[in-house]
Short mmCIF file of C-alpha atoms and ligand atoms in Angstrom, two decimals:
data_model
loop_
_atom_site.label_atom_id
_atom_site.label_comp_id
_atom_site.label_asym_id
_atom_site.label_seq_id
_atom_site.Cartn_x
_atom_site.Cartn_y
_atom_site.Cartn_z
CA MET A 924 -26.24 4.90 -35.41
CA THR A 925 -23.11 2.85 -35.10
CA GLY A 926 -21.15 3.05 -31.90
CA GLN A 927 -17.48 3.34 -31.36
CA LYS A 928 -15.30 0.59 -30.34
CA ILE A 929 -13.39 1.22 -27.10
CA ASP A 930 -9.78 0.27 -27.77
CA GLY A 931 -8.59 -1.28 -24.38
CA ILE A 932 -5.23 -2.10 -25.89
CA ALA A 933 -4.41 1.57 -26.86
CA VAL A 934 -5.55 2.86 -23.46
CA ALA A 935 -3.67 0.19 -21.62
CA ASN A 936 -0.58 1.06 -23.59
CA SER A 937 -0.89 4.67 -22.51
CA VAL A 938 -1.14 3.56 -18.80
CA LYS A 939 1.79 1.40 -19.34
CA GLU A 940 3.75 4.12 -20.76
CA ARG A 941 3.14 6.38 -17.78
CA THR A 942 3.92 3.39 -15.54
CA ARG A 943 7.24 2.83 -17.23
CA ALA A 944 8.24 6.47 -16.73
CA ALA A 945 7.22 6.32 -13.09
CA VAL A 946 9.32 3.10 -12.61
CA SER A 947 12.39 5.02 -14.01
CA GLU A 948 11.71 7.95 -11.72
CA LEU A 949 11.69 5.60 -8.71
CA LYS A 950 14.92 3.93 -9.88
CA LYS A 951 16.45 7.33 -9.81
CA GLU A 952 15.47 7.57 -6.16
CA GLY A 953 17.07 4.20 -5.57
CA ILE A 954 13.82 2.18 -5.61
CA ASP A 955 13.55 -1.06 -7.58
CA THR A 956 9.89 -1.55 -7.95
CA CYS A 957 9.09 -5.16 -7.24
CA LEU A 958 5.92 -7.27 -7.29
CA ALA A 959 5.75 -10.74 -5.45
CA THR A 960 3.35 -13.13 -6.95
CA VAL A 961 1.91 -16.06 -5.02
CA LEU A 962 0.30 -18.88 -6.83
CA VAL A 963 -1.01 -21.96 -4.92
CA GLY A 964 -1.85 -25.17 -6.71
CA ASP A 965 -1.74 -26.34 -10.26
CA ASP A 966 -4.66 -24.77 -12.08
CA PRO A 967 -3.30 -24.09 -15.53
CA ALA A 968 -5.36 -20.99 -16.29
CA SER A 969 -4.19 -19.35 -12.95
CA ALA A 970 -0.55 -20.27 -13.82
CA GLN A 971 -0.97 -18.66 -17.19
CA TYR A 972 -2.42 -15.48 -15.63
CA VAL A 973 0.53 -15.21 -13.24
CA THR A 974 3.10 -15.70 -16.05
CA SER A 975 1.36 -13.07 -18.09
CA LYS A 976 1.42 -10.60 -15.15
CA GLN A 977 5.18 -11.24 -14.59
CA LYS A 978 5.78 -10.58 -18.38
CA ASP A 979 3.76 -7.29 -18.13
CA CYS A 980 5.91 -6.21 -15.14
CA ALA A 981 9.17 -6.97 -16.95
CA ASP A 982 7.82 -4.98 -19.87
CA VAL A 983 7.64 -1.79 -17.79
CA GLY A 984 10.85 -2.43 -15.69
CA ILE A 985 9.06 -3.86 -12.58
CA ALA A 986 10.95 -6.73 -10.96
CA THR A 987 8.97 -9.81 -9.77
CA LYS A 988 9.60 -12.56 -7.18
CA ASP A 989 7.73 -15.73 -8.03
CA HIS A 990 6.27 -17.90 -5.35
CA ARG A 991 4.54 -21.16 -6.55
CA LEU A 992 3.20 -23.45 -3.81
CA PRO A 993 1.76 -26.90 -3.94
CA GLN A 994 -1.95 -27.61 -4.02
CA ASN A 995 -1.85 -29.05 -0.61
CA PHE A 996 -0.21 -26.17 1.15
CA ILE A 997 -2.06 -25.32 4.36
CA GLN A 998 -3.51 -22.07 5.56
CA LYS A 999 -0.85 -21.34 8.09
CA GLU A 1000 2.03 -21.78 5.58
CA ILE A 1001 0.44 -19.35 3.00
CA GLU A 1002 -0.13 -16.84 5.71
CA GLU A 1003 3.31 -17.10 6.93
CA LEU A 1004 4.64 -16.45 3.40
CA VAL A 1005 2.36 -13.36 3.14
CA ASN A 1006 3.76 -12.25 6.46
CA LEU A 1007 7.33 -12.65 5.18
CA LEU A 1008 6.50 -10.67 2.07
CA ASN A 1009 4.81 -7.95 4.14
CA ASN A 1010 8.09 -7.50 6.05
CA ASP A 1011 10.34 -7.68 3.04
CA ASP A 1012 11.41 -4.03 2.20
CA THR A 1013 12.46 -5.10 -1.32
CA VAL A 1014 8.82 -6.19 -2.11
CA HIS A 1015 6.26 -3.43 -2.81
CA GLY A 1016 3.30 -5.26 -4.08
CA ILE A 1017 1.87 -8.62 -3.18
CA LEU A 1018 -0.41 -10.46 -5.57
CA VAL A 1019 -2.05 -13.70 -4.34
CA GLN A 1020 -3.70 -15.32 -7.43
CA LEU A 1021 -7.30 -16.23 -6.83
CA PRO A 1022 -9.03 -18.46 -6.54
CA LEU A 1023 -7.12 -20.38 -3.79
CA PRO A 1024 -7.55 -24.13 -3.38
CA SER A 1025 -10.80 -25.02 -1.57
CA GLN A 1026 -9.11 -26.05 1.83
CA ILE A 1027 -7.89 -22.50 2.06
CA ASN A 1028 -9.91 -19.56 3.60
CA GLU A 1029 -9.34 -16.98 0.91
CA PHE A 1030 -10.72 -14.05 3.00
CA SER A 1031 -8.28 -14.77 5.88
CA VAL A 1032 -5.24 -14.93 3.53
CA ILE A 1033 -6.22 -11.69 1.75
CA ALA A 1034 -6.74 -10.05 5.16
CA LYS A 1035 -3.14 -10.75 6.00
CA ILE A 1036 -1.75 -8.78 3.22
CA SER A 1037 -0.40 -5.41 4.18
CA PRO A 1038 -2.86 -2.80 2.90
CA LEU A 1039 0.07 -0.77 1.62
CA LYS A 1040 1.16 -3.73 -0.61
CA ASP A 1041 -2.34 -4.87 -1.58
CA VAL A 1042 -2.02 -4.30 -5.42
CA ASP A 1043 -5.49 -6.04 -5.87
CA GLY A 1044 -7.15 -3.64 -3.49
CA LEU A 1045 -8.90 -6.56 -1.80
CA THR A 1046 -7.94 -6.30 1.85
CA PRO A 1047 -10.78 -5.25 4.28
CA TYR A 1048 -8.82 -1.99 4.91
CA ASN A 1049 -8.74 -1.06 1.26
CA VAL A 1050 -12.28 -2.12 0.67
CA GLY A 1051 -13.28 0.23 3.47
CA LEU A 1052 -11.36 3.08 2.06
CA LEU A 1053 -12.94 2.49 -1.38
CA SER A 1054 -16.48 2.41 0.10
CA SER A 1055 -15.71 5.69 1.92
CA GLY A 1056 -14.57 7.39 -1.20
CA ARG A 1057 -10.89 7.50 -0.05
CA SER A 1058 -9.41 4.74 -2.03
CA LEU A 1059 -5.71 4.15 -2.16
CA LEU A 1060 -5.12 0.84 -4.09
CA LYS A 1061 -8.23 -0.07 -6.12
CA PRO A 1062 -9.16 -3.44 -7.72
CA CYS A 1063 -7.70 -3.52 -11.12
CA THR A 1064 -10.73 -4.43 -13.36
CA PRO A 1065 -12.97 -1.66 -12.01
CA SER A 1066 -10.29 0.96 -11.96
CA GLY A 1067 -9.38 -0.05 -15.60
CA ILE A 1068 -12.97 0.48 -16.49
CA MET A 1069 -13.01 4.00 -14.94
CA GLU A 1070 -9.84 4.72 -16.78
CA LEU A 1071 -11.65 3.89 -20.03
CA PHE A 1072 -14.41 6.27 -19.24
CA ASP A 1073 -11.82 8.97 -18.61
CA TYR A 1074 -9.88 8.31 -21.81
CA TYR A 1075 -12.96 8.48 -24.03
CA LYS A 1076 -14.46 11.41 -22.10
CA ILE A 1077 -17.54 9.38 -21.21
CA ASP A 1078 -19.25 11.50 -18.57
CA ILE A 1079 -21.00 9.10 -16.11
CA SER A 1080 -22.29 11.85 -13.80
CA GLY A 1081 -26.07 11.44 -13.45
CA LYS A 1082 -26.23 8.48 -15.65
CA HIS A 1083 -27.94 5.33 -14.65
CA ALA A 1084 -25.37 2.43 -14.76
CA VAL A 1085 -26.34 -1.24 -14.50
CA ILE A 1086 -23.64 -3.56 -13.39
CA ILE A 1087 -24.30 -7.27 -13.89
CA ASN A 1088 -21.95 -8.71 -11.28
CA ARG A 1089 -21.68 -8.59 -7.55
CA SER A 1090 -18.27 -10.05 -6.88
CA ASN A 1091 -15.58 -8.50 -4.66
CA LEU A 1092 -13.19 -8.31 -7.65
CA VAL A 1093 -15.56 -6.55 -10.12
CA GLY A 1094 -19.09 -5.54 -9.23
CA LYS A 1095 -18.84 -4.27 -5.65
CA PRO A 1096 -15.81 -2.06 -6.15
CA LEU A 1097 -17.14 -0.79 -9.43
CA TYR A 1098 -20.35 0.12 -7.78
CA HIS A 1099 -18.30 2.40 -5.40
CA LEU A 1100 -16.01 3.96 -8.03
CA MET A 1101 -18.95 4.84 -10.30
CA LEU A 1102 -21.05 6.07 -7.42
CA GLU A 1103 -18.12 8.31 -6.52
CA LYS A 1104 -18.30 9.91 -9.97
CA ASP A 1105 -22.00 10.64 -9.42
CA ALA A 1106 -23.50 7.83 -11.50
CA THR A 1107 -26.81 6.14 -10.31
CA VAL A 1108 -25.74 2.62 -9.84
CA THR A 1109 -27.86 -0.57 -10.02
CA THR A 1110 -26.15 -3.87 -9.19
CA CYS A 1111 -27.79 -6.87 -10.74
CA HIS A 1112 -26.85 -10.54 -10.39
CA SER A 1113 -27.97 -14.13 -11.09
CA ARG A 1114 -31.01 -13.75 -8.82
CA THR A 1115 -32.22 -10.42 -10.33
CA ASN A 1116 -35.78 -10.58 -11.51
CA ASP A 1117 -36.34 -9.14 -14.97
CA LEU A 1118 -32.65 -8.38 -15.76
CA GLU A 1119 -33.64 -7.35 -19.31
CA LYS A 1120 -35.87 -4.47 -17.90
CA PHE A 1121 -32.81 -3.03 -15.87
CA CYS A 1122 -30.56 -3.17 -18.83
CA GLN A 1123 -32.99 -1.58 -21.12
CA GLU A 1124 -33.27 1.40 -18.79
CA ALA A 1125 -29.48 1.86 -18.39
CA ASP A 1126 -27.27 4.52 -19.95
CA ILE A 1127 -24.31 2.37 -19.11
CA VAL A 1128 -24.31 -1.46 -18.90
CA VAL A 1129 -21.36 -3.22 -17.37
CA THR A 1130 -21.62 -6.95 -17.85
CA ALA A 1131 -19.37 -9.51 -16.21
CA VAL A 1132 -21.21 -12.89 -16.30
CA GLY A 1133 -18.64 -14.97 -18.12
CA ASN A 1134 -20.82 -17.73 -19.37
CA ARG A 1135 -21.74 -16.96 -23.00
CA ALA A 1136 -23.51 -20.30 -23.46
CA LYS A 1137 -25.98 -19.25 -20.82
CA PHE A 1138 -26.00 -15.41 -21.07
CA THR A 1139 -25.61 -12.95 -23.95
CA LEU A 1140 -26.27 -9.26 -23.90
CA THR A 1141 -28.22 -8.74 -27.08
CA GLU A 1142 -29.10 -5.40 -28.81
CA GLU A 1143 -32.78 -5.84 -27.68
CA MET A 1144 -31.52 -5.60 -24.13
CA ILE A 1145 -30.06 -2.11 -24.40
CA LYS A 1146 -31.39 1.39 -25.27
CA ASP A 1147 -30.23 3.43 -28.13
CA GLY A 1148 -26.84 5.10 -27.45
CA ALA A 1149 -25.99 3.01 -24.33
CA VAL A 1150 -22.38 2.49 -23.24
CA VAL A 1151 -21.55 -1.23 -23.08
CA ILE A 1152 -18.63 -2.46 -21.10
CA ASP A 1153 -17.98 -6.18 -21.52
CA VAL A 1154 -16.01 -7.82 -18.73
CA GLY A 1155 -17.07 -11.35 -19.46
CA THR A 1156 -14.74 -14.01 -20.80
CA SER A 1157 -15.79 -17.48 -21.72
CA ARG A 1158 -15.22 -20.01 -24.48
CA LEU A 1159 -17.63 -20.24 -27.34
CA ASP A 1160 -16.80 -22.82 -30.03
CA GLY A 1161 -13.31 -22.88 -28.78
CA LYS A 1162 -12.88 -19.10 -29.13
CA LEU A 1163 -12.60 -16.44 -26.46
CA ALA A 1164 -15.97 -14.72 -26.15
CA GLY A 1165 -17.35 -11.85 -24.00
CA ASP A 1166 -20.88 -11.54 -22.70
CA VAL A 1167 -21.86 -9.08 -25.50
CA ASP A 1168 -23.12 -9.94 -28.99
CA TYR A 1169 -20.72 -7.28 -30.13
CA ASP A 1170 -21.52 -7.09 -33.89
CA ASN A 1171 -25.25 -6.30 -33.32
CA VAL A 1172 -24.82 -4.34 -30.13
CA ILE A 1173 -22.45 -1.86 -31.61
CA LYS A 1174 -25.07 -0.85 -34.17
CA LYS A 1175 -27.25 0.50 -31.49
CA ALA A 1176 -24.89 1.46 -28.70
CA SER A 1177 -22.66 4.66 -28.46
CA TYR A 1178 -19.51 2.79 -27.20
CA VAL A 1179 -18.71 -0.99 -26.74
CA THR A 1180 -15.62 -2.75 -25.54
CA PRO A 1181 -14.62 -5.70 -27.53
CA VAL A 1182 -13.44 -9.08 -26.24
CA PRO A 1183 -10.46 -9.53 -26.56
CA GLY A 1184 -8.98 -6.17 -26.62
CA GLY A 1185 -11.33 -4.24 -24.26
CA VAL A 1186 -11.28 -4.54 -20.41
CA GLY A 1187 -8.68 -7.37 -20.23
CA PRO A 1188 -5.71 -5.36 -21.24
CA MET A 1189 -6.75 -2.54 -18.78
CA THR A 1190 -6.94 -5.04 -15.85
CA ARG A 1191 -3.37 -6.05 -16.55
CA ALA A 1192 -2.13 -2.39 -16.94
CA MET A 1193 -3.85 -1.27 -13.75
CA LEU A 1194 -1.94 -3.92 -11.84
CA LEU A 1195 1.38 -2.33 -12.96
CA LYS A 1196 0.06 1.12 -12.03
CA ASN A 1197 -0.99 -0.20 -8.56
CA THR A 1198 2.43 -1.78 -8.10
CA VAL A 1199 4.15 1.57 -8.81
CA THR A 1200 1.64 3.28 -6.39
CA ALA A 1201 2.54 0.79 -3.74
CA ALA A 1202 6.29 1.39 -4.37
CA SER A 1203 5.71 5.20 -4.07
CA ILE A 1204 3.84 4.81 -0.90
CA SER A 1205 6.54 2.71 0.57
CA LYS A 1206 8.82 5.85 0.28
CA GLY A 1207 6.18 8.41 1.03
CA ILE A 1208 6.09 9.52 -2.67
CA ALA A 1209 2.87 9.82 -4.62
CA THR A 1210 3.80 9.63 -8.30
CA GLN A 1211 0.48 8.87 -9.72
CA ARG A 1212 -3.14 9.47 -9.20
N1 GUN B 1416 -8.16 -14.14 -10.31
C1 GUN B 1416 -8.99 -13.60 -11.27
N2 GUN B 1416 -8.75 -12.28 -11.43
C2 GUN B 1416 -7.99 -11.93 -10.43
C3 GUN B 1416 -7.40 -10.62 -9.99
O1 GUN B 1416 -7.72 -9.55 -10.52
N3 GUN B 1416 -6.55 -10.74 -8.87
C4 GUN B 1416 -6.16 -11.90 -8.44
N4 GUN B 1416 -5.31 -11.79 -7.37
N5 GUN B 1416 -6.66 -13.04 -8.76
C5 GUN B 1416 -7.50 -13.11 -9.73
#
């Protein structure tokens, strides 16, 4: 059996198409959807991510306000900026690019973002809603993965899902989203004993390790017909690589996401969708699920 490649670019394009339409609807209501981005420090990868997010916004008609702050900015100054953006009616979404420099308490900065503008779904309020099954703005990577399941009509109800990641951005929110759709979810991580055994028993494996040199999900680690979602990104021999040995795993799995072209484009598309949701919330309109 050879599995099917999950085409994240195609699904992301369909999300972007719907988002573009929602942005024009909001324009007709006099709302110019706007995302404020905050980048602290000079990490080139983070700068690249923010630039890409701004380009994606432009692509669907969302305006952006760019805030780039020096590496030595202090906690209070960042929190003051967040506060200004919270109170700026022309800004609908706030994205603080992570990680923040080590002198900054990341949790405290995130907690200052208005939950209604929290397009990353990371504020304590939104995390609480998500874990209560009443999410409003959801973290982009996990909600992008849920969108892939929907698009490919992969029914996760009753299935055993293993997530190899326990971060606030991916593993924990995905746990709640999959549980909400009636999957039986196991969270694995760097200290899990016998990770291979968990993977072999899973109907769905979501891997987000991101260190291909140290960890590869191989075909021996999955069962026949498993769905494999690869969130990992790392460099291998100078090339972008996921966690999964794609060419061999696809021969045994039912569906696999490639890297690049799988989860990555979905993460980017869901940020746009969240920004439109935030703009809609600001006017008491709910345009999208
Ligand atoms: N850094 C890596 N991924 C993300 C993300 O999804 N959101 C933010 N704000 N920072 C990140």
